């Protein structure tokens, strides 16, 4: 099944795969190699041959197939601010493979399909009408999606965030950049007025909730990083960040201040609020 999926993706992207000499490919290769080398003591890592494919696509996305085929879209490379954020994202995707999430999800789907078949058979036995069977199947599929599929997917995503953060920590990355990435994504969505579905209607946690969860996990990840004898992270005193000057900064300066590694979450949230008020005032 994995080989079929791999061939399907390769067929779809056959004219969009970047050559290995492309600098963007080299960056991804460097990150994946560093992650895998730094975590080779973890069971499962050495079992895979991680093969990289960088796809010329504007979507902000990356995924790793269960056989170790890594796909990274150039849209993601444009969205991340540095190698620390990219390392966390790819660590997250690799975590899905190491944790066996694809097989775990397939097992759950088989169980739910079997349960659904029994339920629909019972409905048909009580009232053997085609129209009722169709309606019953539609209702059952919607309930399954809302009550099982989506919550389960969100759980897997949260687990991959946690493990991927540990992978990045063992690779001596600045794990504090992980939550900043999702705050950037939330800000970008707000700036572009993109519609946002409630989390319970999504297969992924909201950007805000992911950032909050990562903020809770970062202290533990920093301890892991320290135990691996990684170089100390730079400190940026918050006193040097004058909130009153934010509105006069250029977009690049605003972005740089948002990305300061110890730019605390409370300060970041205040900063985002100020930026949004400023933008609304300018547009009104």
CSV table of C-alpha atoms in Angstrom, one decimal:
chain,number,residue,atom,x,y,z
A,1,UNK,CA,0.0,0.0,0.0
A,2,UNK,CA,2.8,2.4,0.9
A,3,UNK,CA,4.5,1.7,-2.4
A,4,UNK,CA,1.3,2.5,-4.3
A,5,UNK,CA,0.9,5.7,-2.4
A,6,UNK,CA,4.6,6.6,-3.1
A,7,UNK,CA,4.1,6.0,-6.8
A,8,UNK,CA,0.9,8.1,-6.8
A,9,UNK,CA,2.7,11.1,-5.3
A,10,UNK,CA,5.7,10.7,-7.6
A,11,UNK,CA,3.4,10.6,-10.6
A,12,UNK,CA,1.6,13.7,-9.4
A,13,UNK,CA,4.8,15.7,-8.8
A,14,UNK,CA,6.9,14.2,-11.6
A,15,UNK,CA,7.4,17.6,-13.2
A,16,UNK,CA,7.8,19.5,-9.9
A,17,UNK,CA,10.6,17.6,-8.1
A,18,UNK,CA,13.6,19.8,-7.6
A,19,UNK,CA,17.1,18.4,-8.6
A,20,UNK,CA,19.5,17.4,-5.8
A,21,UNK,CA,21.8,20.3,-6.7
A,22,UNK,CA,19.1,22.9,-5.9
A,23,UNK,CA,20.0,24.8,-2.8
A,24,UNK,CA,16.6,24.2,-1.3
A,25,UNK,CA,17.1,20.5,-1.6
A,26,UNK,CA,20.4,20.8,0.0
A,27,UNK,CA,18.9,22.6,3.0
A,28,UNK,CA,16.3,19.9,3.5
A,29,UNK,CA,18.9,17.2,3.1
A,30,UNK,CA,21.1,18.8,5.7
A,31,UNK,CA,18.2,19.1,8.2
A,32,UNK,CA,17.0,15.5,7.7
A,33,UNK,CA,20.5,14.1,7.9
A,34,UNK,CA,21.2,16.0,11.1
A,35,UNK,CA,17.9,14.9,12.7
A,36,UNK,CA,18.4,11.3,11.8
A,37,UNK,CA,22.1,11.2,12.9
A,38,UNK,CA,21.3,12.9,16.2
A,39,UNK,CA,18.5,10.5,17.0
A,40,UNK,CA,19.9,7.3,15.7
A,41,UNK,CA,20.0,5.8,19.2
A,42,UNK,CA,16.2,5.9,19.2
A,43,UNK,CA,14.6,2.6,18.2
A,44,UNK,CA,13.3,2.8,14.6
A,45,UNK,CA,15.4,5.5,13.2
A,46,UNK,CA,18.1,3.2,11.8
A,47,UNK,CA,15.5,1.0,10.1
A,48,UNK,CA,14.7,3.6,7.5
A,49,UNK,CA,16.4,5.0,4.5
A,50,UNK,CA,15.2,8.6,4.5
A,51,UNK,CA,14.8,9.7,0.9
A,52,UNK,CA,14.2,13.4,0.2
A,53,UNK,CA,11.9,14.9,-2.4
A,54,UNK,CA,11.5,18.7,-2.5
A,55,UNK,CA,8.4,19.7,-4.5
A,56,UNK,CA,7.9,23.1,-6.2
A,57,UNK,CA,4.5,23.7,-4.7
A,58,UNK,CA,3.2,26.9,-2.9
A,59,UNK,CA,1.3,25.0,-0.3
A,60,UNK,CA,2.8,25.0,3.2
A,61,UNK,CA,3.1,21.3,3.7
A,62,UNK,CA,5.5,18.4,4.3
A,63,UNK,CA,4.9,14.7,5.0
A,64,UNK,CA,6.8,11.5,5.3
A,65,UNK,CA,5.5,8.2,4.0
A,66,UNK,CA,5.7,5.1,6.2
A,67,UNK,CA,8.6,3.8,4.1
A,68,UNK,CA,10.8,6.9,4.8
A,69,UNK,CA,10.0,8.9,1.7
A,70,UNK,CA,10.2,12.6,2.7
A,71,UNK,CA,8.2,15.2,0.7
A,72,UNK,CA,8.7,18.9,1.4
A,73,UNK,CA,6.9,21.6,-0.5
A,74,UNK,CA,8.8,24.8,-1.3
A,75,UNK,CA,5.8,26.7,0.2
A,76,UNK,CA,6.9,25.4,3.6
A,77,UNK,CA,10.5,26.5,3.0
A,78,UNK,CA,9.2,30.0,2.4
A,79,UNK,CA,7.1,29.9,5.5
A,80,UNK,CA,9.7,28.9,8.0
A,81,UNK,CA,12.0,31.6,9.3
A,82,UNK,CA,15.1,29.5,10.0
A,83,UNK,CA,16.6,26.1,10.2
A,84,UNK,CA,15.3,25.6,13.8
A,85,UNK,CA,11.7,25.9,12.7
A,86,UNK,CA,12.3,23.6,9.7
A,87,UNK,CA,13.9,21.0,11.9
A,88,UNK,CA,10.9,21.0,14.2
A,89,UNK,CA,8.5,20.6,11.4
A,90,UNK,CA,10.4,17.8,9.8
A,91,UNK,CA,11.0,16.2,13.2
A,92,UNK,CA,7.2,16.3,13.6
A,93,UNK,CA,6.7,14.5,10.3
A,94,UNK,CA,9.4,11.9,11.0
A,95,UNK,CA,7.7,11.3,14.4
A,96,UNK,CA,4.6,10.2,12.6
A,97,UNK,CA,6.6,7.4,11.0
A,98,UNK,CA,8.6,6.4,14.0
A,99,UNK,CA,5.5,6.2,16.1
A,100,UNK,CA,3.7,4.1,13.5
A,101,UNK,CA,0.8,6.4,13.2
A,102,UNK,CA,-0.2,5.3,9.7
A,103,UNK,CA,-0.6,1.7,10.8
A,104,UNK,CA,-2.3,2.8,14.0
A,105,UNK,CA,-4.8,4.9,12.1
A,106,UNK,CA,-5.5,2.1,9.6
A,107,UNK,CA,-6.3,-0.3,12.4
A,108,UNK,CA,-8.8,2.1,13.9
A,109,UNK,CA,-10.4,2.7,10.5
A,110,UNK,CA,-10.8,-1.1,10.0
A,111,UNK,CA,-12.4,-1.4,13.4
A,112,UNK,CA,-14.8,1.5,12.8
A,113,UNK,CA,-15.7,0.2,9.3
A,114,UNK,CA,-16.5,-3.2,10.8
A,115,UNK,CA,-18.6,-1.6,13.5
A,116,UNK,CA,-20.4,0.5,11.0
A,117,UNK,CA,-21.2,-2.5,8.8
A,118,UNK,CA,-22.8,-4.2,11.8
A,119,UNK,CA,-24.8,-1.1,12.6
A,120,UNK,CA,-26.1,-0.6,9.1
A,121,UNK,CA,-27.0,-4.3,8.8
A,122,UNK,CA,-29.1,-3.9,12.0
A,123,UNK,CA,-30.8,-0.9,10.5
A,124,UNK,CA,-31.5,-2.7,7.3
A,125,UNK,CA,-32.9,-5.7,9.2
A,126,UNK,CA,-35.4,-3.5,11.1
A,127,UNK,CA,-36.4,-1.4,8.1
A,128,UNK,CA,-35.2,-2.8,4.7
A,129,UNK,CA,-35.6,0.4,2.6
A,130,UNK,CA,-32.9,1.7,0.3
A,131,UNK,CA,-33.6,5.4,1.1
A,132,UNK,CA,-33.3,4.7,4.9
A,133,UNK,CA,-30.1,2.8,4.3
A,134,UNK,CA,-28.6,5.7,2.4
A,135,UNK,CA,-29.6,8.2,5.0
A,136,UNK,CA,-28.4,6.0,7.8
A,137,UNK,CA,-25.0,5.5,6.1
A,138,UNK,CA,-24.6,9.3,5.6
A,139,UNK,CA,-25.4,10.0,9.3
A,140,UNK,CA,-23.2,7.3,10.5
A,141,UNK,CA,-20.2,8.5,8.4
A,142,UNK,CA,-20.7,12.1,9.7
A,143,UNK,CA,-20.8,10.9,13.3
A,144,UNK,CA,-17.8,8.7,12.8
A,145,UNK,CA,-15.9,11.6,11.3
A,146,UNK,CA,-16.8,14.1,14.1
A,147,UNK,CA,-16.6,11.8,17.0
A,148,UNK,CA,-13.7,9.5,16.1
A,149,UNK,CA,-11.7,10.4,13.0
A,150,UNK,CA,-11.0,14.1,13.6
A,151,UNK,CA,-10.4,13.8,17.4
A,152,UNK,CA,-8.1,10.8,16.8
A,153,UNK,CA,-6.2,12.7,14.1
A,154,UNK,CA,-5.7,15.7,16.4
A,155,UNK,CA,-4.4,13.4,19.1
A,156,UNK,CA,-1.9,11.9,16.7
A,157,UNK,CA,-0.8,15.4,15.6
A,158,UNK,CA,-0.3,16.5,19.2
A,159,UNK,CA,1.8,13.4,19.9
A,160,UNK,CA,3.9,14.0,16.8
A,161,UNK,CA,4.5,17.6,18.0
A,162,UNK,CA,5.7,16.3,21.4
A,163,UNK,CA,8.0,13.7,20.0
A,164,UNK,CA,9.2,15.9,17.1
A,165,UNK,CA,10.2,18.5,19.6
A,166,UNK,CA,12.3,16.0,21.4
A,167,UNK,CA,14.0,15.0,18.1
A,168,UNK,CA,14.8,18.6,17.4
A,169,UNK,CA,16.1,19.0,21.0
A,170,UNK,CA,18.5,16.1,20.6
A,171,UNK,CA,19.7,17.7,17.3
A,172,UNK,CA,20.6,20.8,19.3
A,173,UNK,CA,18.1,23.0,17.6
A,174,UNK,CA,16.5,26.0,19.3
A,175,UNK,CA,13.3,24.3,20.3
A,176,UNK,CA,11.8,27.7,21.3
A,177,UNK,CA,11.3,28.4,17.6
A,178,UNK,CA,8.6,25.7,17.4
A,179,UNK,CA,5.8,27.6,19.1
A,180,UNK,CA,6.9,30.8,17.3
A,181,UNK,CA,6.2,29.1,14.0
A,182,UNK,CA,2.6,28.3,14.8
A,183,UNK,CA,2.1,31.9,16.1
A,184,UNK,CA,3.5,33.1,12.7
A,185,UNK,CA,1.0,30.9,11.0
A,186,UNK,CA,-1.9,32.2,13.1
A,187,UNK,CA,-0.8,35.8,12.4
A,188,UNK,CA,-0.6,35.1,8.6
A,189,UNK,CA,-4.0,33.6,8.6
A,190,UNK,CA,-5.4,36.6,10.4
A,191,UNK,CA,-3.6,39.1,8.1
A,192,UNK,CA,-5.0,37.3,5.0
A,193,UNK,CA,-8.5,37.1,6.5
A,194,UNK,CA,-8.6,33.3,6.0
A,195,UNK,CA,-11.6,31.6,7.4
A,196,UNK,CA,-10.9,29.5,10.4
A,197,UNK,CA,-12.9,26.4,11.2
A,198,UNK,CA,-13.6,25.4,14.8
A,199,UNK,CA,-11.0,23.0,16.0
A,200,UNK,CA,-13.6,20.2,16.4
A,201,UNK,CA,-14.2,20.4,12.6
A,202,UNK,CA,-10.5,20.0,11.8
A,203,UNK,CA,-8.1,17.0,11.6
A,204,UNK,CA,-5.4,19.3,13.2
A,205,UNK,CA,-5.2,21.3,16.4
A,206,UNK,CA,-5.6,25.0,15.9
A,207,UNK,CA,-2.4,27.1,15.4
A,208,UNK,CA,-3.0,28.8,18.7
A,209,UNK,CA,-3.5,25.6,20.6
A,210,UNK,CA,-0.4,24.0,19.0
A,211,UNK,CA,1.7,27.0,20.1
A,212,UNK,CA,0.3,26.8,23.6
A,213,UNK,CA,1.0,23.0,23.9
A,214,UNK,CA,4.5,23.5,22.6
A,215,UNK,CA,5.1,26.3,25.1
A,216,UNK,CA,4.3,23.8,27.8
A,217,UNK,CA,6.6,21.2,26.3
A,218,UNK,CA,9.6,23.5,25.6
A,219,UNK,CA,11.0,23.5,29.2
A,220,UNK,CA,11.3,19.7,29.1
A,221,UNK,CA,12.8,19.9,25.6
A,222,UNK,CA,15.4,22.4,26.8
A,223,UNK,CA,16.5,19.9,29.5
A,224,UNK,CA,16.9,17.2,26.8
A,225,UNK,CA,18.9,19.6,24.8
A,226,UNK,CA,21.1,20.4,27.7
A,227,UNK,CA,21.6,16.7,28.5
A,228,UNK,CA,23.0,16.3,25.0
A,229,UNK,CA,25.7,18.8,25.7
A,230,UNK,CA,24.4,21.2,23.1
A,231,UNK,CA,25.8,24.8,22.9
A,232,UNK,CA,24.0,27.4,25.0
A,233,UNK,CA,21.2,29.3,23.4
A,234,UNK,CA,21.5,33.1,23.1
A,235,UNK,CA,19.7,35.3,25.5
A,236,UNK,CA,17.8,38.4,24.4
A,237,UNK,CA,16.8,40.7,27.3
A,238,UNK,CA,13.1,41.7,27.1
A,239,UNK,CA,14.0,45.1,28.4
A,240,UNK,CA,15.4,46.0,25.0
A,241,UNK,CA,12.0,45.4,23.4
A,242,UNK,CA,10.1,48.6,23.5
A,243,UNK,CA,6.5,47.9,22.8
A,244,UNK,CA,5.9,51.5,21.9
A,245,UNK,CA,8.3,51.3,19.0
A,246,UNK,CA,6.7,48.3,17.3
A,247,UNK,CA,4.2,50.3,15.2
A,248,UNK,CA,7.0,52.3,13.7
A,249,UNK,CA,9.1,49.3,12.7
A,250,UNK,CA,9.2,48.0,9.1
A,251,UNK,CA,7.5,44.6,8.5
A,252,UNK,CA,11.0,43.0,8.5
A,253,UNK,CA,11.8,44.5,11.9
A,254,UNK,CA,8.4,43.4,13.3
A,255,UNK,CA,9.1,39.9,12.1
A,256,UNK,CA,12.6,39.9,13.6
A,257,UNK,CA,11.3,41.0,17.0
A,258,UNK,CA,8.5,38.3,16.9
A,259,UNK,CA,11.2,35.7,16.3
A,260,UNK,CA,13.4,36.5,19.2
A,261,UNK,CA,14.0,33.2,21.0
A,262,UNK,CA,13.0,34.3,24.5
A,263,UNK,CA,10.3,36.7,23.4
A,264,UNK,CA,7.9,35.4,26.0
A,265,UNK,CA,4.4,34.2,25.0
A,266,UNK,CA,2.6,36.9,26.9
A,267,UNK,CA,4.7,39.6,25.2
A,268,UNK,CA,4.2,37.9,21.8
A,269,UNK,CA,0.4,37.9,22.3
A,270,UNK,CA,0.4,41.6,23.3
A,271,UNK,CA,2.5,42.3,20.3
A,272,UNK,CA,0.2,40.5,17.9
A,273,UNK,CA,-2.8,42.4,19.4
A,274,UNK,CA,-1.1,45.7,18.8
A,275,UNK,CA,-0.2,44.8,15.2
A,276,UNK,CA,-3.8,43.7,14.5
A,277,UNK,CA,-5.2,46.9,16.0
A,278,UNK,CA,-2.8,48.9,13.9
A,279,UNK,CA,-3.7,47.1,10.7
A,280,UNK,CA,-7.4,47.5,11.4
A,281,UNK,CA,-7.0,51.2,12.0
A,282,UNK,CA,-5.0,51.6,8.8
A,283,UNK,CA,-7.7,49.7,6.8
A,284,UNK,CA,-10.7,51.5,8.3
